C-alpha atoms as a printed R data frame, in Angstrom:
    type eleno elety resid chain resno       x       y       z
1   ATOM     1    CA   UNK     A     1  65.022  85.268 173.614
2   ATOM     2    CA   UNK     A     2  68.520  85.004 175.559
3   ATOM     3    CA   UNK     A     3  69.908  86.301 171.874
4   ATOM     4    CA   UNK     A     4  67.684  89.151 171.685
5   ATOM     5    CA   UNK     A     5  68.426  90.304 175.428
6   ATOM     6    CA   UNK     A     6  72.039  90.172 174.697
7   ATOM     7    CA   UNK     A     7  71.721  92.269 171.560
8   ATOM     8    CA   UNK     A     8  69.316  94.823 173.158
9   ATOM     9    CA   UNK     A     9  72.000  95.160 176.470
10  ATOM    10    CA   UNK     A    10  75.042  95.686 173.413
11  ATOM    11    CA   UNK     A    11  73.295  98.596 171.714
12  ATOM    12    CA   UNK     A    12  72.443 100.242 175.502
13  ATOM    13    CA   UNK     A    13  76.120  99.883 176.083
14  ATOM    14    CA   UNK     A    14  76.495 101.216 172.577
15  ATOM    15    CA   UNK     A    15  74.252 104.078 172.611
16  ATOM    16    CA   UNK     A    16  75.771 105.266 175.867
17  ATOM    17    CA   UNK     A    17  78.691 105.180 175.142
18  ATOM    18    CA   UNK     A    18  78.342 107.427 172.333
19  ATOM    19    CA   UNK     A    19  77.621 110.607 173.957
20  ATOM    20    CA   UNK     A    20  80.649 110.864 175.752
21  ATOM    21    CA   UNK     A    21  83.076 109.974 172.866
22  ATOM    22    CA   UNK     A    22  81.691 113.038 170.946
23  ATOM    23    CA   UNK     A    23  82.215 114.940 173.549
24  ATOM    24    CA   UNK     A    24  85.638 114.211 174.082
25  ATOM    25    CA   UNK     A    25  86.737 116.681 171.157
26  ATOM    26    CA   UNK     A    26  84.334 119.389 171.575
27  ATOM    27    CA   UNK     A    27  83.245 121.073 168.067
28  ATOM    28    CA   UNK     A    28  84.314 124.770 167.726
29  ATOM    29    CA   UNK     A    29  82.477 126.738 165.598
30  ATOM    30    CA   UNK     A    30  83.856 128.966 162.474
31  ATOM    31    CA   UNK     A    31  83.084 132.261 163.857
32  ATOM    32    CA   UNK     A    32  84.599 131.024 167.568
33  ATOM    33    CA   UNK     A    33  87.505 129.903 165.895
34  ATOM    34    CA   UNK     A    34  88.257 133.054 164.039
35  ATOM    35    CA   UNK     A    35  87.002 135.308 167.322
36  ATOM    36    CA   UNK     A    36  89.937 133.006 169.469
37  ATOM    37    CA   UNK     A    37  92.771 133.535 166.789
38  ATOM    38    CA   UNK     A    38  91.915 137.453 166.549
39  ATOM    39    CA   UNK     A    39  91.902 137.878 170.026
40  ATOM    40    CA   UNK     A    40  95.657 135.792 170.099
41  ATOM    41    CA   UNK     A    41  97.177 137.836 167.975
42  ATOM    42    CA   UNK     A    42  95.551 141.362 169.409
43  ATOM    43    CA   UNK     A    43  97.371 140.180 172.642
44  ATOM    44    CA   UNK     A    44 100.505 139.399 171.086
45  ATOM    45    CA   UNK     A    45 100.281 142.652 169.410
46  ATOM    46    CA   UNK     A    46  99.742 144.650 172.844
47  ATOM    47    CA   UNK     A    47 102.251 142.028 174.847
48  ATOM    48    CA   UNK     A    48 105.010 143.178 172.276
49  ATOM    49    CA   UNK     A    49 105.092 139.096 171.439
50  ATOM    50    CA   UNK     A    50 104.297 139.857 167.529
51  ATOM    51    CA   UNK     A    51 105.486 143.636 165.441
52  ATOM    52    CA   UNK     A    52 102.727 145.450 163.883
53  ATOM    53    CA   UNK     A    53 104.182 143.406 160.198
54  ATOM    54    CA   UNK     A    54 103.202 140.042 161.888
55  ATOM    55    CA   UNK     A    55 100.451 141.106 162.972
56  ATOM    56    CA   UNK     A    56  99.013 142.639 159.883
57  ATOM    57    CA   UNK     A    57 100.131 139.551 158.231
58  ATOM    58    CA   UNK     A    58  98.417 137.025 160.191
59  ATOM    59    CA   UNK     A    59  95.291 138.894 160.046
60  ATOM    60    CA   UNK     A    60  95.617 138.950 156.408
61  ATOM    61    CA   UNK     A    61  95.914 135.853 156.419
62  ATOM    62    CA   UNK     A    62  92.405 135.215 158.692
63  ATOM    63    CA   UNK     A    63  90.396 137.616 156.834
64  ATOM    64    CA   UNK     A    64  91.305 135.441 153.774
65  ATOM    65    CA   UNK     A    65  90.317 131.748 155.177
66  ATOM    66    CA   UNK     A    66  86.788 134.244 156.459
67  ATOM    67    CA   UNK     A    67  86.518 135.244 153.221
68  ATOM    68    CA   UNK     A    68  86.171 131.349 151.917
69  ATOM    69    CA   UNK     A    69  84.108 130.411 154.339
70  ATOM    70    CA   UNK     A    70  81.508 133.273 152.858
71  ATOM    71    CA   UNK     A    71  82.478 132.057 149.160
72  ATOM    72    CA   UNK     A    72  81.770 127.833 150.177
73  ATOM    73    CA   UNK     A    73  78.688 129.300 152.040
74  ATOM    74    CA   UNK     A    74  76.992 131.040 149.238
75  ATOM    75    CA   UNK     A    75  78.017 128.457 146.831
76  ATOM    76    CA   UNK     A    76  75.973 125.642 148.335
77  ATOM    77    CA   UNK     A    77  74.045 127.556 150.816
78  ATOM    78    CA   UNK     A    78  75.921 126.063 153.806
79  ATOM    79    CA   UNK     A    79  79.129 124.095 154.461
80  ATOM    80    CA   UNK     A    80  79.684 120.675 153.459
81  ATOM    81    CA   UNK     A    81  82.012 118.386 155.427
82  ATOM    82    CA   UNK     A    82  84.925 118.900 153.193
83  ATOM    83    CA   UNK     A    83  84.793 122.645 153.028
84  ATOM    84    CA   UNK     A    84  84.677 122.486 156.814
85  ATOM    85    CA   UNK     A    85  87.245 120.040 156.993
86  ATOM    86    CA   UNK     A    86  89.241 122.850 154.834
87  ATOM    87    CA   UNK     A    87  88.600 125.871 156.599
88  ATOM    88    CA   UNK     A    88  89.519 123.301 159.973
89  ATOM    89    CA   UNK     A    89  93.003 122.496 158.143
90  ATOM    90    CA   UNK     A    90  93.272 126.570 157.088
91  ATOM    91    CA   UNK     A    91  92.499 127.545 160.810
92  ATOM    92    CA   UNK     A    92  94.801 125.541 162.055
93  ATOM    93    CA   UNK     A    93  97.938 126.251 159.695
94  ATOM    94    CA   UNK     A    94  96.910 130.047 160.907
95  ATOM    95    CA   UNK     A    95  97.062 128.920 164.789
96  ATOM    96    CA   UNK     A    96  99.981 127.293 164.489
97  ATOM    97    CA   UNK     A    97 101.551 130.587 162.777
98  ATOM    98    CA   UNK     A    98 100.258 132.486 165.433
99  ATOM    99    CA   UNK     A    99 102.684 130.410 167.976
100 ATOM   100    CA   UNK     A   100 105.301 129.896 166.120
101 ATOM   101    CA   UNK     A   101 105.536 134.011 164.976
102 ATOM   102    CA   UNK     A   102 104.802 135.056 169.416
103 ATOM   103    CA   UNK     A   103 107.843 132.560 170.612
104 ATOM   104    CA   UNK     A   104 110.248 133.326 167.522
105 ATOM   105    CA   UNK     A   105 112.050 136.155 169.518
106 ATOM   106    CA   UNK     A   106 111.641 138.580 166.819
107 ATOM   107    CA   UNK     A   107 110.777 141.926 169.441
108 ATOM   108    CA   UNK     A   108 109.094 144.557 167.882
109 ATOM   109    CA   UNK     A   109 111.115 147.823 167.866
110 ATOM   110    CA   UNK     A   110 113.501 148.351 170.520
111 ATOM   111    CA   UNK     A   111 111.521 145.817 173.026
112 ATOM   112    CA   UNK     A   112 112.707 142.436 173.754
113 ATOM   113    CA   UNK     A   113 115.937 141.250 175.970
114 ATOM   114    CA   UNK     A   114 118.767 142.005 173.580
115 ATOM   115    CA   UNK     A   115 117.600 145.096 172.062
116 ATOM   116    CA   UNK     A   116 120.460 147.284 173.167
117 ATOM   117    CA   UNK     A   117 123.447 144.173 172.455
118 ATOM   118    CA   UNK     A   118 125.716 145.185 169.808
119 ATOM   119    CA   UNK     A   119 127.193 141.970 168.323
């Protein structure tokens, strides 16, 4: 009996402790995810952060990884775990773009700190 009260007070512990590691790393969805990058790059757009040719890039480059998602959805009827862990990856190779191409300096036309320097 002492056995089985020990076991049932582990899986308790267990089962509450569960909730709050999944919620540690909340889940985005697809459509969130691609809403938040769309909206980065509009603002880098307007803040001058990222030229018109990044921009247009970038969103290329998101209307692409959408377009998957619609191809892996229709060909099973909904994701799987590896075609979301895909799209994830894709997203987040995007993101990282997104950073790297607003901090690189690179002013669109005559905008920007050294714009007028004549090396």
């Amino acid at each position: 009996m002492k056995k089985l009260t020990i076991l049932l007070a582990g899986l308790g512990m267990a089962a509450a402790t569960v909730p709050s590691v999944a919620s540690a790393a909340p889940w985005t969805s697809i459509s969130q995810r691609q809403a938040n990058l769309s909206q980065r790059i509009d603002q880098g757009l307007r803040s001058g952060a990222l030229d018109r040719r990044e921009a247009y890039q970038l969103k290329s480059q998101l209307r692409d990884v959408v377009g998957l998602e619609y191809r892996y959805a229709r060909s099973g009827g909904r994701l799987d775990m590896r075609e979301r862990a895909d799209l994830d990856r894709r997203f987040d190779a995007i993101s990282r773009q997104v950073k790297v191409e607003k901090h690189d300096r690179d002013y669109g036309r005559g905008q920007g700190r050294d714009h007028d320097r004549r090396w």
